[in-house]
Every structure is written in structure tokens, then in C-alpha cells.
XYZ file of C-alpha atoms in Angstrom:
439
model
C -23.340 -17.254 30.490
C -22.020 -14.094 31.919
C -19.187 -15.773 33.857
C -18.073 -17.538 30.522
C -18.100 -14.299 28.813
C -15.879 -12.568 31.497
C -13.518 -15.518 31.475
C -13.425 -15.931 27.514
C -13.067 -12.206 26.375
C -9.580 -11.756 27.587
C -8.490 -15.062 26.067
C -9.817 -14.216 23.074
C -8.195 -10.926 23.300
C -4.746 -12.852 24.069
C -5.176 -15.431 21.207
C -6.076 -12.228 18.891
C -2.970 -10.516 19.730
C -1.004 -13.587 19.191
C -2.292 -14.185 15.906
C -1.419 -10.254 14.861
C 2.178 -10.988 15.973
C 2.532 -14.117 14.092
C 1.126 -12.400 11.373
C 3.954 -9.767 11.201
C 6.495 -13.071 10.284
C 4.282 -14.672 7.602
C 5.268 -14.104 4.482
C 2.705 -12.804 1.817
C 1.407 -15.558 -0.752
C 3.543 -16.194 -3.376
C 3.432 -13.899 -6.605
C 1.693 -15.821 -9.599
C 4.037 -14.280 -12.072
C 7.924 -14.200 -12.077
C 9.956 -12.497 -14.438
C 13.401 -14.095 -15.348
C 15.987 -12.305 -17.709
C 17.595 -14.999 -19.699
C 19.884 -14.155 -22.890
C 19.355 -14.100 -27.045
C 16.053 -15.811 -28.259
C 18.394 -18.449 -29.689
C 20.777 -18.671 -26.929
C 21.204 -21.624 -24.203
C 20.106 -19.390 -21.282
C 16.634 -18.637 -23.211
C 16.259 -22.526 -23.862
C 16.800 -23.289 -20.173
C 14.324 -20.594 -18.983
C 11.833 -22.017 -21.363
C 12.228 -25.287 -19.666
C 11.935 -23.688 -16.247
C 8.830 -21.939 -17.224
C 7.361 -25.079 -18.229
C 8.253 -26.566 -15.080
C 6.960 -23.718 -12.829
C 3.515 -23.575 -14.908
C 2.621 -27.129 -13.619
C 2.373 -25.291 -10.149
C 0.360 -22.526 -11.631
C 3.100 -20.230 -11.453
C 4.040 -18.031 -14.763
C 7.730 -17.539 -15.713
C 7.927 -14.531 -17.862
C 11.226 -14.440 -19.971
C 12.767 -11.444 -20.988
C 15.797 -11.551 -23.704
C 19.101 -9.785 -22.991
C 22.122 -9.439 -24.263
C 23.629 -11.760 -21.761
C 25.096 -12.215 -17.871
C 25.974 -8.812 -17.758
C 22.707 -7.222 -18.711
C 21.020 -9.759 -16.684
C 22.888 -8.928 -13.448
C 22.211 -5.439 -14.120
C 18.423 -5.766 -14.583
C 18.537 -7.804 -11.106
C 20.027 -5.055 -9.558
C 17.686 -2.559 -10.859
C 14.677 -2.495 -8.710
C 12.624 -0.728 -11.235
C 13.132 -3.627 -14.156
C 10.641 -6.042 -12.496
C 13.243 -8.929 -12.920
C 13.344 -11.202 -10.021
C 15.707 -14.117 -11.262
C 18.293 -14.529 -14.068
C 20.755 -16.912 -15.481
C 24.258 -15.447 -15.240
C 27.720 -16.543 -16.198
C 30.333 -17.387 -13.596
C 32.355 -14.126 -12.995
C 29.992 -11.704 -14.338
C 28.773 -10.213 -11.231
C 30.430 -10.372 -7.556
C 28.884 -10.048 -4.330
C 30.439 -6.512 -3.492
C 29.006 -5.053 -6.653
C 25.581 -6.779 -5.825
C 24.521 -6.862 -2.162
C 21.038 -7.880 -2.945
C 21.511 -10.797 -4.955
C 21.553 -14.061 -3.752
C 22.560 -17.553 -5.560
C 20.200 -20.398 -6.007
C 23.312 -22.416 -6.917
C 25.446 -23.196 -9.855
C 23.161 -25.463 -12.343
C 25.510 -26.422 -15.080
C 28.648 -25.923 -17.160
C 28.709 -24.122 -20.306
C 31.599 -25.123 -22.738
C 33.336 -22.326 -24.660
C 33.203 -23.299 -28.253
C 36.310 -21.672 -30.369
C 35.796 -22.082 -33.881
C 38.015 -20.783 -36.397
C 38.991 -21.221 -40.323
C 42.455 -22.042 -41.697
C 44.660 -24.930 -42.310
C 46.814 -24.506 -39.736
C 45.935 -26.121 -36.277
C 45.602 -23.769 -33.322
C 45.808 -24.735 -29.707
C 46.414 -21.573 -27.895
C 44.729 -18.304 -27.798
C 47.734 -16.405 -28.552
C 47.814 -17.885 -32.068
C 44.343 -15.346 -32.691
C 46.410 -12.406 -31.969
C 45.973 -9.595 -34.871
C 42.818 -11.553 -36.381
C 38.929 -10.598 -36.269
C 37.376 -12.303 -33.309
C 33.543 -12.543 -32.789
C 33.554 -12.407 -29.162
C 29.829 -11.421 -28.307
C 27.769 -8.448 -27.940
C 29.096 -5.345 -25.912
C 27.602 -5.888 -22.400
C 27.386 -9.822 -22.741
C 28.905 -11.779 -20.226
C 30.536 -13.689 -22.959
C 32.315 -10.676 -24.238
C 33.406 -9.899 -20.485
C 34.847 -13.452 -20.061
C 36.409 -13.687 -23.520
C 38.247 -10.075 -23.313
C 39.401 -11.342 -19.941
C 41.099 -14.447 -21.378
C 42.442 -12.618 -24.033
C 43.889 -9.907 -21.822
C 45.737 -12.517 -19.792
C 47.404 -13.561 -23.171
C 48.409 -10.023 -24.032
C 45.466 -9.488 -26.711
C 43.511 -6.305 -26.505
C 41.628 -4.351 -29.021
C 44.640 -2.496 -29.960
C 46.290 -5.212 -31.769
C 43.435 -7.340 -32.428
C 39.782 -6.735 -34.239
C 37.143 -7.574 -31.689
C 33.606 -8.087 -33.253
C 29.922 -8.123 -31.459
C 27.630 -10.354 -33.251
C 25.346 -13.052 -31.417
C 25.846 -16.852 -31.926
C 23.951 -17.387 -35.187
C 25.371 -14.105 -36.898
C 28.530 -14.857 -35.775
C 28.827 -18.298 -37.254
C 27.674 -16.942 -40.214
C 30.292 -14.472 -40.259
C 32.962 -17.348 -39.970
C 31.066 -18.886 -42.827
C 31.420 -15.771 -45.018
C 35.271 -15.226 -43.769
C 34.108 -12.035 -42.419
C 35.515 -13.612 -38.978
C 38.673 -15.582 -38.366
C 37.373 -17.176 -35.231
C 34.252 -17.036 -33.251
C 33.525 -17.321 -29.306
C 30.457 -19.407 -28.340
C 29.460 -20.386 -24.829
C 26.603 -22.733 -25.276
C 25.264 -26.105 -24.923
C 26.269 -29.465 -27.211
C 22.961 -29.465 -28.289
C 22.941 -25.802 -29.616
C 22.228 -25.782 -33.291
C 25.035 -23.354 -34.343
C 27.484 -25.730 -32.658
C 26.015 -28.769 -34.746
C 26.444 -26.476 -37.546
C 29.742 -25.389 -37.123
C 31.199 -28.967 -36.772
C 29.803 -30.160 -39.949
C 30.962 -27.251 -41.529
C 33.791 -27.487 -44.361
C 37.085 -25.661 -43.557
C 35.797 -25.154 -39.755
C 37.939 -26.317 -36.687
C 37.224 -26.591 -33.258
C 40.362 -25.278 -30.946
C 41.483 -27.571 -28.195
C 43.465 -25.599 -25.681
C 46.676 -26.737 -24.577
C 46.895 -24.075 -21.583
C 43.346 -24.801 -20.236
C 44.425 -25.512 -16.964
C 46.399 -22.409 -16.682
C 43.614 -20.198 -17.459
C 41.490 -22.180 -14.780
C 44.002 -21.105 -12.114
C 43.702 -17.443 -13.360
C 40.231 -17.530 -13.436
C 38.505 -19.733 -10.593
C 34.824 -19.255 -12.007
C 36.050 -21.490 -15.172
C 35.855 -25.090 -15.525
C 37.495 -27.653 -18.108
C 35.757 -30.167 -19.792
C 36.603 -32.701 -22.647
C 34.573 -33.386 -25.721
C 35.218 -37.152 -26.607
C 36.666 -38.052 -30.026
C 33.778 -39.348 -32.201
C 31.290 -37.910 -29.647
C 29.242 -36.187 -32.452
C 29.648 -38.772 -35.230
C 31.072 -42.032 -34.335
C 30.790 -42.919 -38.168
C 32.653 -39.841 -39.565
C 34.772 -39.537 -36.385
C 33.595 -36.063 -35.463
C 35.516 -34.557 -33.570
C 38.588 -36.260 -34.902
C 40.343 -36.318 -31.255
C 39.602 -35.292 -27.872
C 38.836 -31.700 -27.510
C 39.783 -29.679 -24.268
C 37.471 -26.812 -23.627
C 37.093 -23.913 -20.771
C 33.711 -24.106 -19.379
C 32.150 -21.289 -17.482
C 29.692 -22.147 -14.808
C 26.224 -20.701 -15.292
C 24.705 -19.696 -12.101
C 20.943 -18.886 -11.324
C 20.743 -15.611 -9.170
C 18.031 -13.968 -7.764
C 16.634 -10.916 -5.515
C 16.925 -11.405 -1.976
C 13.254 -10.397 -1.896
C 12.322 -13.268 -4.036
C 9.560 -15.147 -2.300
C 10.635 -18.480 -0.566
C 8.125 -20.503 -2.086
C 9.119 -19.505 -5.587
C 12.800 -20.141 -4.766
C 11.977 -23.797 -3.888
C 10.181 -24.414 -7.239
C 13.117 -23.014 -9.283
C 15.435 -25.197 -7.384
C 13.420 -27.966 -8.342
C 13.038 -27.192 -11.673
C 16.878 -26.891 -11.818
C 17.164 -30.120 -10.286
C 14.681 -31.771 -13.006
C 16.385 -29.867 -15.913
C 20.131 -30.358 -15.057
C 20.152 -33.181 -12.817
C 19.942 -35.835 -15.482
C 23.723 -35.255 -16.643
C 25.249 -34.513 -20.063
C 27.751 -34.661 -22.515
C 29.783 -32.824 -19.988
C 28.581 -33.546 -16.535
C 27.763 -36.619 -14.301
C 24.362 -37.279 -13.439
C 23.580 -35.419 -10.213
C 26.712 -33.097 -10.492
C 24.651 -30.173 -11.270
C 22.753 -28.496 -9.860
C 25.449 -27.338 -7.133
C 24.216 -25.597 -3.846
C 27.271 -23.547 -3.800
C 28.812 -20.153 -5.365
C 31.820 -18.739 -4.646
C 30.751 -15.379 -5.805
C 27.415 -14.710 -4.805
C 26.354 -15.815 -1.140
C 23.739 -18.450 -1.078
C 20.133 -18.235 -0.587
C 19.227 -19.902 2.940
C 15.982 -20.987 1.275
C 17.604 -22.415 -1.637
C 20.262 -24.394 0.334
C 17.432 -25.701 2.519
C 15.801 -26.826 -0.566
C 18.878 -28.693 -1.974
C 19.234 -30.559 1.565
C 15.401 -31.414 2.012
C 13.979 -31.117 -1.566
C 10.488 -30.927 -1.780
C 8.548 -31.179 1.627
C 5.852 -33.516 2.546
C 3.026 -30.887 1.843
C 4.498 -30.130 -1.531
C 4.881 -33.641 -2.425
C 1.285 -34.423 -1.963
C -0.669 -31.385 -2.513
C -0.986 -28.894 -5.400
C 1.738 -26.041 -4.826
C -0.914 -23.170 -3.949
C -2.706 -25.576 -1.320
C 0.554 -26.541 0.301
C 1.889 -23.018 0.604
C -1.392 -21.746 2.059
C -1.248 -24.330 4.924
C 2.392 -23.718 5.489
C 1.646 -20.085 5.740
C -1.072 -20.785 8.147
C 0.916 -23.141 10.253
C 3.546 -20.056 11.048
C 0.323 -18.342 12.642
C -1.154 -21.003 14.472
C 1.966 -22.405 15.885
C 2.101 -19.495 18.401
C -1.478 -19.435 18.768
C -1.747 -23.186 19.918
C 1.014 -22.469 22.285
C -1.167 -19.888 23.920
C -4.566 -22.049 23.762
C -3.363 -25.115 24.914
C -2.435 -23.676 28.337
C -5.524 -22.013 28.441
C -7.917 -24.786 27.716
C -6.191 -26.319 30.942
C -6.300 -23.085 33.155
C -10.147 -21.704 31.899
C -11.932 -24.241 33.611
C -10.173 -23.890 36.902
C -10.484 -20.348 36.683
C -14.467 -20.719 35.807
C -14.674 -22.981 38.836
C -12.818 -20.511 41.076
C -15.001 -17.777 40.166
C -18.241 -19.769 40.931
C -17.105 -21.259 44.064
C -15.656 -17.652 45.033
C -19.220 -16.415 45.441
C -20.209 -19.240 47.823
C -17.013 -18.703 49.539
C -17.808 -15.268 50.193
C -21.067 -15.802 52.042
C -19.372 -18.577 53.868
C -16.897 -16.011 55.278
C -19.876 -13.520 56.155
C -21.589 -16.435 58.107
C -18.219 -17.570 59.755
C -17.780 -14.093 61.119
C -21.321 -13.822 62.284
C -20.931 -16.929 64.078
C -17.701 -15.659 65.844
C -19.379 -12.464 67.171
C -22.176 -14.660 68.350
C -19.883 -16.708 70.446
C -17.825 -13.827 71.968
C -18.343 -13.305 75.833
C -18.716 -9.577 74.892
C -20.962 -9.777 71.659
C -20.518 -6.686 69.484
C -23.978 -6.990 67.879
C -27.311 -7.091 69.561
C -29.545 -10.024 68.756
C -31.782 -7.817 66.413
C -28.501 -6.924 64.285
C -27.827 -10.542 64.239
C -30.970 -11.481 62.934
C -30.836 -8.888 60.211
C -27.411 -10.099 59.104
C -28.743 -13.755 59.023
C -31.632 -12.398 56.939
C -29.455 -10.522 54.675
C -26.902 -13.347 53.978
C -29.844 -15.781 53.292
C -31.512 -13.254 50.978
C -28.127 -12.606 49.123
C -27.703 -16.510 48.997
C -30.728 -17.189 47.438
C -30.068 -15.191 44.167
C -26.415 -16.369 43.743
C -26.386 -17.678 40.168
C -25.062 -21.143 40.546
C -24.715 -23.673 37.675
C -26.536 -27.005 38.380
C -23.405 -29.027 38.871
C -22.016 -26.934 41.867
C -25.373 -27.521 43.799
C -23.830 -29.527 46.467
C -21.614 -26.476 47.544
C -24.793 -24.227 47.330
C -27.138 -26.225 49.476
C -24.342 -26.651 52.207
C -23.989 -22.813 52.415
C -27.989 -22.919 52.738
C -27.652 -25.384 55.459
C -25.101 -23.535 57.362
C -27.061 -20.508 57.109
C -29.966 -22.295 58.600
C -27.814 -23.665 61.515
C -26.648 -19.913 62.269
C -30.215 -18.964 62.218
C -31.127 -21.664 64.708
C -28.345 -20.419 67.287
C -29.885 -16.772 67.032
C -33.370 -17.966 67.653
C -32.119 -20.179 70.669
C -30.710 -16.797 72.053
C -33.750 -14.732 71.544
C -36.307 -17.524 72.694
C -34.351 -20.284 74.398
C -37.332 -22.509 75.592
C -38.825 -22.479 72.207
C -35.481 -23.159 70.648
C -34.884 -25.962 73.212
C -38.062 -27.603 72.508
C -37.588 -27.548 68.664
C -33.894 -29.149 69.336
C -35.665 -31.742 71.832
C -38.119 -32.561 69.132
C -35.463 -33.055 66.401
C -33.501 -34.915 68.736
C -36.062 -37.309 69.486
C -36.645 -37.870 66.010
């Protein structure tokens, strides 16, 4: 038992050191609550965030939604460590990597058409036709206002010659209906109630941009979509013709310290929400594992390629996550323990036999001295030595399985004792050997 303890103690200490070292690289457990910044309470971003929250809730993770004025505020919250916001939907072009080094992208998740509604009898197909009018382009600090301002600036329209208004989507629609605004810009989904309201309103028209391709070349974060004729109402033919619209892409951005397991959940939620396609995108077209403005998260990119891991497909989220975290610790431990399992029995065997071999060595030296022509010891000293060796051999702690080696040593001791006795009392020794030989 003492021998096993002497051998096992260093092995246990080595294993403990390996566990401690591995623990330094193990992510902490995922948080139970994650804060997401969306947009206005009735906007498309908040609706998408609500669907994400429902999906994450199935895994026991609460996605807490915080409304905002839009993409600009969302990006600011992400960059502000004190805000508590870890993830947000941000419109393409609202923030760039050079301004947000602590942000990563979880991919482009969908296209959001820019609906431009206006009042009047004449048909408008270019932004230049809105110069000098009252335009509702979104609240101050919103991604919508930043994007539309950029588009208007490219068309040589500024606040110096045109009145910019800042209501949110519903309020902007009401202002257009009440003739308090001449046009409104709404980046939202086709299923938005405010879009359906505008399409069915008398005297309200939807702009089909003739110069959409030119704007896309100037602003790479924009896309182009076409709303087919009659898409909303085939009977009444709404819209009455194909409508070409600009479509900024929405990115799912996160802080670079967001837990990898939560990133995986969000990517899977984005696939479930946006992967089925819709009016302006094909099935599987979104989400996309790319972002030209913010670097992709490595964990997100891996999730797009591999999907759910085997453990996450067959076990509850928290169980699968725990096993994955523990595997990181057990791998280096196994790397150490497997060789130890093979080496420790050999070490144990060597230490047991070493005790026997030591006294074999003592016995061999005594025998060599006895056989010397000029012995270096007296017979009395030889007898004392053999008795010392014999006494020590009797008390060697030897496990039962090593009895053969033990009794071989005792037999060798007896043989050397006989040789010493033959020198002290030759006649008696001869008589003993002769009697044994006759037997």
C-alpha cells in the first residue's frame, strides 16, 4: 500500500496540474440571459428579435430585448461595455470595422426593402424628384436616417434645400396620410402592417427606382429587389406594375466576448427564422456567413459550416454544453493518464524487485570476497554479514505475486551460508553435503 501511494501521488499531482492548465482554456458556462438591442417596438428588427427570443427560450436562454431608435443606437450600445448589450441587428453601412474593433458579425441575415411612399398625381421614379419637399427619413441617430441621408446626398439633396422629418414608421405613415409629409422612407419587411396600410391607401404611391443599380454601385452595402406586379393583391393588381427597390442588408452583430455557445444558438435561430425564404429572397439564400464591413466571428462561421454538433442534436442545450466544456479538460488529462496507466505497473514492479535485487547485490559481493585468494574479511565477519542479509531479507515487504523472486533470494542466502559454514567446520560441512548428495 505504501508503495502504491508513493507511485500514485506524483501521478495524481501531474493529473491535477494538467486539469488546472486545461481549465485556463475552458470557457465559463454560457449566460442564462443575453441582452439584444433591436429597434422601435413596432419595427421589423424588434419583430425579428422576438422570434429569436422564442427560439432561444427553447434552450433555456432568455433573450432580453431592448428597443432603440435603430441601427446607429444599436451599434453604439454594442460598443459601450456598460450598456450590457451583447447582440444587435444593425443595418448594412451603419458601422464599419475601423470604428468598432470589439464587434464581430454573425452574418448577413436578410434583406430589408426600402419602401418609398409619396403623395401626388405625378409618377416619381428618381430621388431627385423629391428635392424641396417634406421627407420623413427616420429618427435622428437611426440607421434609416443615415442611409437615406447618404442616398439623398448622392443625389445632391440636403437639409439646406429639403425639409427632413424624423418620425418613426407608424407616425411617418400618419403624417403622409394627413399631408404633413410628401414622402416617407420605410426600411421594413413586406409583412409589416404599415406597408400594407400604405399600399391600400388612396392617393399613396410606391416609388420604383429607375436608378437603383447606380445607387448600388455607389453604396456596396445595398442590394436591389423587385416587388412583382399583383404580389399583394392579384384581384386588384396591387402593385399595378413591378416595383424596383433598394434593399439594405441587415447584419446580426455581437460583442467579441459573447459566449461561443450563445453564438451557435443565434446562428441556428437566424437559419430557422430567415432560411425559409420570402417575398424578396430564395429559400436558403439567407442568412449568409459573410459580412463585408465587420469581420465574421470564427465561432459563427464554424456554426454555418457544421450546423448543430452531435451533442446538441441529441441532448438538451445545457447538458451538451457541459459535456463539451468538460471534454476540453478531459482531453489533456487523458493524454497524460493513458501513458501513466502503462508506465505505473512497470514502475511498481521495478520498485518491488529493486528491493530484492539490492540484497542479491550484497550477497554477490560477499560471495566474491569469500572466493578471493586473499579474502578481505574474516570468517566471523562473513557470518555476521550473511546473518545481516538474512535478517533484512526476512522483513522485506513483498506482495504475494512476487514470492518466487523472494524465495529465490532466501535460497541463495542459504547457499552462501553453507559455503561459509564449510570454511568454519569443513568436516561437518562435508558430512552435511555428503548426506544431501546421497539423498
